[in-house]
Short mmCIF file of C-alpha atoms and ligand atoms in Angstrom, two decimals:
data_model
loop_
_atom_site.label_atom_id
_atom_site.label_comp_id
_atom_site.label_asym_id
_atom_site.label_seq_id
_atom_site.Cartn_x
_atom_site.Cartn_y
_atom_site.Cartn_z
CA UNK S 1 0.00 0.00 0.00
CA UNK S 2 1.39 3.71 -0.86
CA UNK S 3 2.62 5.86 1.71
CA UNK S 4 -0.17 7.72 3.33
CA UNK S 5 0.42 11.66 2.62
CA UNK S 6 -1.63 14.74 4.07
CA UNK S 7 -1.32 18.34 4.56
CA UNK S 8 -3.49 20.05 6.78
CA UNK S 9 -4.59 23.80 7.54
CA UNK S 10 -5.78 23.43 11.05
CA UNK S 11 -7.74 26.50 12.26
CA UNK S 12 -6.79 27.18 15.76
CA UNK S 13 -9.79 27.73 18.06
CA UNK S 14 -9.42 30.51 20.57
CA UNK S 15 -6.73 30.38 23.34
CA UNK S 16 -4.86 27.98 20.73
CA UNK S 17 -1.14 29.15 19.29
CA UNK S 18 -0.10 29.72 16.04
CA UNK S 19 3.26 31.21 14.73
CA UNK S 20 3.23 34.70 14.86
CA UNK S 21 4.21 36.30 11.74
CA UNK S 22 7.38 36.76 10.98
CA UNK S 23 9.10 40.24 11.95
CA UNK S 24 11.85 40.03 10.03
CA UNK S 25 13.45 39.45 6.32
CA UNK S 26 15.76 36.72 8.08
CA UNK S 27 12.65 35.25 9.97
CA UNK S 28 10.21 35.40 6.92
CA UNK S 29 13.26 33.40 5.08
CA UNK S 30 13.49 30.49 7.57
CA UNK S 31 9.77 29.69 7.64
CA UNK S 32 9.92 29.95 3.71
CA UNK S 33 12.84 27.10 4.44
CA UNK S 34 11.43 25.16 7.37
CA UNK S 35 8.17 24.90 5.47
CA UNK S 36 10.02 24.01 1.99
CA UNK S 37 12.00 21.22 4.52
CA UNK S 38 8.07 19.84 5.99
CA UNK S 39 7.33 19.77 2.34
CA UNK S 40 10.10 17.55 1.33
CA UNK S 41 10.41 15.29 4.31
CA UNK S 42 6.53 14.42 3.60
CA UNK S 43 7.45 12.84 0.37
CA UNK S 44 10.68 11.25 1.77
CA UNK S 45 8.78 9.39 4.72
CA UNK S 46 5.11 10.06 4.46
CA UNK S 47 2.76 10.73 7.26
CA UNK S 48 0.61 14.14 7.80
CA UNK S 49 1.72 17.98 8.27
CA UNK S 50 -0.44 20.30 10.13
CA UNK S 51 -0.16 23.87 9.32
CA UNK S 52 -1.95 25.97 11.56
CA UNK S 53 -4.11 28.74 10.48
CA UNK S 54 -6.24 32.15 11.44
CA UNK S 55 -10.02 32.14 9.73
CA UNK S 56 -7.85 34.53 7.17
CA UNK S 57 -6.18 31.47 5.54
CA UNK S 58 -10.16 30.65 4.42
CA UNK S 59 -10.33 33.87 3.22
CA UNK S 60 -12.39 34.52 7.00
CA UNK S 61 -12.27 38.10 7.90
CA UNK S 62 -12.08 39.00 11.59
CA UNK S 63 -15.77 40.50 11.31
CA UNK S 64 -18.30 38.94 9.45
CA UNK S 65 -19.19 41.13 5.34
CA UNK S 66 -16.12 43.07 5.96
CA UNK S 67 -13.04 42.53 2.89
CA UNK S 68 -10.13 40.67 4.49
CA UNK S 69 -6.69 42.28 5.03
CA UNK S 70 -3.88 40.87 2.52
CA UNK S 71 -0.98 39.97 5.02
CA UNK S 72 1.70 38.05 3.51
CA UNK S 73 4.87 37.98 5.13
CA UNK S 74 7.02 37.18 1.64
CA UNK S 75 6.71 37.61 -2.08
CA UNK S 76 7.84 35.18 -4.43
CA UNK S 77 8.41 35.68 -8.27
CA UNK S 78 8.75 31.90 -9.37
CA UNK S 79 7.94 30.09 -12.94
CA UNK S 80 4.05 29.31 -13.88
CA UNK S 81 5.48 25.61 -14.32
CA UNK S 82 2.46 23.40 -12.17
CA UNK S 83 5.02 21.37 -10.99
CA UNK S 84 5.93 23.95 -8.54
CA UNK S 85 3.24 25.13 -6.67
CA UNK S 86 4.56 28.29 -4.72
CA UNK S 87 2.24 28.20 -1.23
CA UNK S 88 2.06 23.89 -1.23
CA UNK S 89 6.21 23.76 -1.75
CA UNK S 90 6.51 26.63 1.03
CA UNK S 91 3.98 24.79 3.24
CA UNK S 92 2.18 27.65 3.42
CA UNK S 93 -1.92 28.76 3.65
CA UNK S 94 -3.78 31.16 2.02
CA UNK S 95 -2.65 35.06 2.50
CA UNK S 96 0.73 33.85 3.09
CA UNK S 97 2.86 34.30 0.30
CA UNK S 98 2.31 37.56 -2.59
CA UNK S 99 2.84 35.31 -5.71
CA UNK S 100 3.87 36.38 -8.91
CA UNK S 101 3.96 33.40 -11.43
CA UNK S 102 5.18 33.81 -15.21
CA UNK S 103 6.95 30.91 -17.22
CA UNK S 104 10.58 31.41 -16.56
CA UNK S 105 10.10 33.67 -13.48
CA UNK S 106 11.77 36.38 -15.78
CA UNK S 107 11.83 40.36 -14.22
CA UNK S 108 9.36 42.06 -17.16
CA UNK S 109 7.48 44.86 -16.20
CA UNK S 110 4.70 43.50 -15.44
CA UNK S 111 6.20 41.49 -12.98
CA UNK S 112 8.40 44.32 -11.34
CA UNK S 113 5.23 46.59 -11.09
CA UNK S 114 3.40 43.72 -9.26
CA UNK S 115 6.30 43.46 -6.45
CA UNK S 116 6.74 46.91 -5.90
CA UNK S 117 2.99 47.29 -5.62
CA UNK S 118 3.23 44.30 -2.70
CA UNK S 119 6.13 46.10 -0.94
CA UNK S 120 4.88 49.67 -1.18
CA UNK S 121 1.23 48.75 -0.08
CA UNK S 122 1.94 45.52 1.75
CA UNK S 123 4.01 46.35 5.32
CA UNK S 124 3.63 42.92 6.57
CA UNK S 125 6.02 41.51 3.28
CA UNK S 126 9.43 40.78 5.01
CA UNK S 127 11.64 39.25 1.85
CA UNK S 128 11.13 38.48 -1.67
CA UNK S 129 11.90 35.57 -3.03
CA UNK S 130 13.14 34.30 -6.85
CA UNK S 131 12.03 31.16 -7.53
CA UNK S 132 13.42 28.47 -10.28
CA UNK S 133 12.71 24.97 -10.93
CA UNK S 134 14.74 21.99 -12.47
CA UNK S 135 13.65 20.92 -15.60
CA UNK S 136 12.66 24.62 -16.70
CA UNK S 137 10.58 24.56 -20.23
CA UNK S 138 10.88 28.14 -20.64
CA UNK S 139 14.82 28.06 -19.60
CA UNK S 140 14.90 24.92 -22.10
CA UNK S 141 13.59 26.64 -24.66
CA UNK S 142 16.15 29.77 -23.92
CA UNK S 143 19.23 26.71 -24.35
CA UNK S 144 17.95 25.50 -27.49
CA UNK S 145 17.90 28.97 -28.89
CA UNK S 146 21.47 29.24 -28.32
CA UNK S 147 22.59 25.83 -29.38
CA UNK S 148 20.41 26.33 -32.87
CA UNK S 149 20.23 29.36 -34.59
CA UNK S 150 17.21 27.73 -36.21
CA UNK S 151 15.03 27.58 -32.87
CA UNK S 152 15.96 31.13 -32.46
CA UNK S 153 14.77 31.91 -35.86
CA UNK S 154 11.25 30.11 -35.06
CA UNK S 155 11.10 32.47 -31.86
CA UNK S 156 12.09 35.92 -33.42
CA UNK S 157 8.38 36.25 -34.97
CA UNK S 158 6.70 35.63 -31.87
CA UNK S 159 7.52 38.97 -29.72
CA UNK S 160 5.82 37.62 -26.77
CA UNK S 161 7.55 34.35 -26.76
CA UNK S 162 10.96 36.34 -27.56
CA UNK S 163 10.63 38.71 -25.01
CA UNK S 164 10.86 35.58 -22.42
CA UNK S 165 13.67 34.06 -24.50
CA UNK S 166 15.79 37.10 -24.72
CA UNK S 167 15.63 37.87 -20.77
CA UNK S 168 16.99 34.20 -20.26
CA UNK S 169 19.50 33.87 -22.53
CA UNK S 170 21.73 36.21 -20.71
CA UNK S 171 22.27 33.57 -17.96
CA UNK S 172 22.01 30.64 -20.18
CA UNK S 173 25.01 32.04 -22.00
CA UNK S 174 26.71 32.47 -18.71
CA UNK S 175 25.78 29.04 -17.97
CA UNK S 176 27.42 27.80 -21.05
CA UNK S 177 30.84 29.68 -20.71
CA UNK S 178 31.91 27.73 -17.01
CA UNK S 179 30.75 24.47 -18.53
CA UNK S 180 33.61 25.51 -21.41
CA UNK S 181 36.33 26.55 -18.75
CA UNK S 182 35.60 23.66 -16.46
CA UNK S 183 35.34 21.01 -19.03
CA UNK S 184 37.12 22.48 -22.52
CA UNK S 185 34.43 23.07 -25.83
CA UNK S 186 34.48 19.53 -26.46
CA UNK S 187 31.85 19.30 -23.08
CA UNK S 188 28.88 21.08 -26.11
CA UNK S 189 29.13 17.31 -27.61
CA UNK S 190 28.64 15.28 -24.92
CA UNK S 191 25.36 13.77 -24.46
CA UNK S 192 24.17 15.15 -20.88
CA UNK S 193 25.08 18.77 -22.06
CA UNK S 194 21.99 19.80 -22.81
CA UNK S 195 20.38 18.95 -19.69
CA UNK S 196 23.05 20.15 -17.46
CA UNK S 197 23.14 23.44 -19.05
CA UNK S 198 19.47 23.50 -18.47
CA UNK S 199 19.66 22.87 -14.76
CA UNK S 200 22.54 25.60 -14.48
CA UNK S 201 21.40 27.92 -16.34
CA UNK S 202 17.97 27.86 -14.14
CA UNK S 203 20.38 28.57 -11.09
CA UNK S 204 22.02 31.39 -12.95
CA UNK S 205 18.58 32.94 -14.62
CA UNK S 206 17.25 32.82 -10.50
CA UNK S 207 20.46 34.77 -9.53
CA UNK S 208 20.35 37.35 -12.19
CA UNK S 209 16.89 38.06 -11.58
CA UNK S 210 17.54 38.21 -7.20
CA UNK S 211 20.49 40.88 -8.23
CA UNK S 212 17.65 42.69 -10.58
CA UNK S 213 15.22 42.53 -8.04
CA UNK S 214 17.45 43.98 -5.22
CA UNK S 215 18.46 46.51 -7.38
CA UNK S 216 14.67 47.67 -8.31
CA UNK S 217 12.50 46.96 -5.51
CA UNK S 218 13.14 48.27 -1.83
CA UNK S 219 12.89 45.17 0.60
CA UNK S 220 15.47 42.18 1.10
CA UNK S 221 16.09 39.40 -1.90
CA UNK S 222 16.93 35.44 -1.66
CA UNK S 223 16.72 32.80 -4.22
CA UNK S 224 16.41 29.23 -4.25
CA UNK S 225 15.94 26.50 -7.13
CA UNK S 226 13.02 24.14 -6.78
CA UNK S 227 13.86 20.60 -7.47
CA UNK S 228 11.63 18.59 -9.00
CA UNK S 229 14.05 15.71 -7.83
CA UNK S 230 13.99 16.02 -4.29
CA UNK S 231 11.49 18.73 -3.31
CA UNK S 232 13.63 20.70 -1.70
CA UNK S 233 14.54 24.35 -2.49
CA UNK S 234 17.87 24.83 -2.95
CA UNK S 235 21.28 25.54 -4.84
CA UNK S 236 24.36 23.55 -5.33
CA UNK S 237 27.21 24.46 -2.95
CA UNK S 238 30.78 23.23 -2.94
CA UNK S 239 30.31 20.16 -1.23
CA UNK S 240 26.82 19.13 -4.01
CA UNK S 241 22.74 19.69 -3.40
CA UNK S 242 22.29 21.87 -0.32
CA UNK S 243 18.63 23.26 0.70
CA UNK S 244 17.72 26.53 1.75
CA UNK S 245 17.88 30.00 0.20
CA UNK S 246 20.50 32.34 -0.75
CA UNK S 247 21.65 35.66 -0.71
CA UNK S 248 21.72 37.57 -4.41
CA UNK S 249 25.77 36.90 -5.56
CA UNK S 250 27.85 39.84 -4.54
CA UNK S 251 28.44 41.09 -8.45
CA UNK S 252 30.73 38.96 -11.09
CA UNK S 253 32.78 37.04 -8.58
CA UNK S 254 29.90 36.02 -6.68
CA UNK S 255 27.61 34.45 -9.93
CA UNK S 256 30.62 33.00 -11.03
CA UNK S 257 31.00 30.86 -8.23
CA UNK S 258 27.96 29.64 -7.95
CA UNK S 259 28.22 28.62 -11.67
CA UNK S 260 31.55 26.70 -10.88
CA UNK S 261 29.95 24.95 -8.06
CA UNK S 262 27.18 23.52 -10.52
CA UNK S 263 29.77 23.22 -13.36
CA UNK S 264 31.97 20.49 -10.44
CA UNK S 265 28.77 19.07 -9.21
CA UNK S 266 27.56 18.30 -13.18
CA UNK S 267 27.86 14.63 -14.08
CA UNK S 268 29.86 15.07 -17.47
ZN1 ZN X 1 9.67 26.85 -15.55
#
């Protein structure tokens, strides 16, 4: 028989606790982590997570025909992908999270204007954070462009599909260049390069887009990369998979790094 799974949002009765909300950018980041970590130790082991909830999480306000209040503690910008469901990875209820979803989790306008609506009219948003996922079909779709000048030809007359091409291909290029100093050109020809360049250039396209971010927008950035191996949100560090979010890399030096780290961890 399959593992038994269930995630609950428990409404706490009066005189019951429930986690405050968090106070802080560093605070709002660790339940962002310690709910990604619930999340992925459910489908290691099983068994039945209780999150517990105000009668706002059921879209409840405090008095009965008035509007609710919309009090996230965190915004996340992350991919419209449906394998990575922003508030069910994060463990997290209703009027939790501000999401903003758009295939590739790219910075357009749009997108900018909607977090620097949240910050400026939402006080209770602590962080923002950039989303990617493994197995990216919009950051897929950016590698095949630069491998074949053809697929990039099919894209030009589609503006709309472009315009989500062209703002990954910066980091997919960057991507490409440490697999070429870590493994020589010869690494374009062998078999898993496609797929690793996908996976690292999803790392790079969320870093680029945390630096953007905490250039444009006036609150705290991390980033993290879902997996859709492991469920855990995460990056690769020098010592292979670790969870939790980071920091946006200090400039050059700092992206680089975190490029070589996936380049050594690549299985090529
Ligand atoms: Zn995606």
């Amino acid at each position: 028989m399959p593992e038994q799974r269930e995630i609950i949002w428990h409404q706490v009765r009066p005189g019951e606790e429930r986690p405050a909300r968090p106070a802080t950018a560093a605070e709002a980041r660790r339940r962002l982590e310690s709910g990604n970590a619930d999340f992925a130790k459910i489908g290691d082991h099983g068994g039945r997570q209780v999150i517990s909830v105000g009668p706002e999480a059921f879209g409840l306000p405090p008095t009965a025909g008035v509007g609710l209040a919309q009090e996230p503690f965190a915004a996340v910008l992350a991919c419209a992908d449906a394998r990575a469901p922003v508030e069910l990875l994060f463990n997290q209820a209703g009027n939790s999270i501000f999401v903003v979803r758009v295939a590739g989790n790219v910075p357009g306008r749009e997108c900018l204007g909607s977090l620097n609506y949240a910050v400026a009219n939402l006080p209770t948003v602590r962080v923002i954070t950039v989303l990617g996922h493994t197995g990216c079909g919009a950051v897929s779709a950016a590698v095949d462009a630069l491998l074949s000048p053809q697929v990039y030809l099919n894209v030009i007359h589609d503006p709309s599909l472009r315009a989500i091409v062209d703002a990954l291909l910066a980091g997919v290029r960057m991507a490409d260049l440490t697999l070429i100093d870590r493994y020589g050109r010869e690494v374009r020809d062998h078999p898993r390069y496609r797929e690793t360049l996908i996976d690292m250039s999803v790392t790079a396209n969320a870093a680029i887009t945390a630096v953007v971010l905490g250039r444009a927008v006036e609150c705290p950035v991390s980033f993290g990369v879902f997996s859709l191996a492991n469920r855990t949100v995460g990056s690769y560090g020098p010592d292979g998979w670790r969870a939790g979010l980071l920091d946006p890399p200090d400039g050059d030096t700092g992206l680089t790094e975190l490029l070589r780290w996936g380049a050594t961890n690549a299985d090529l």
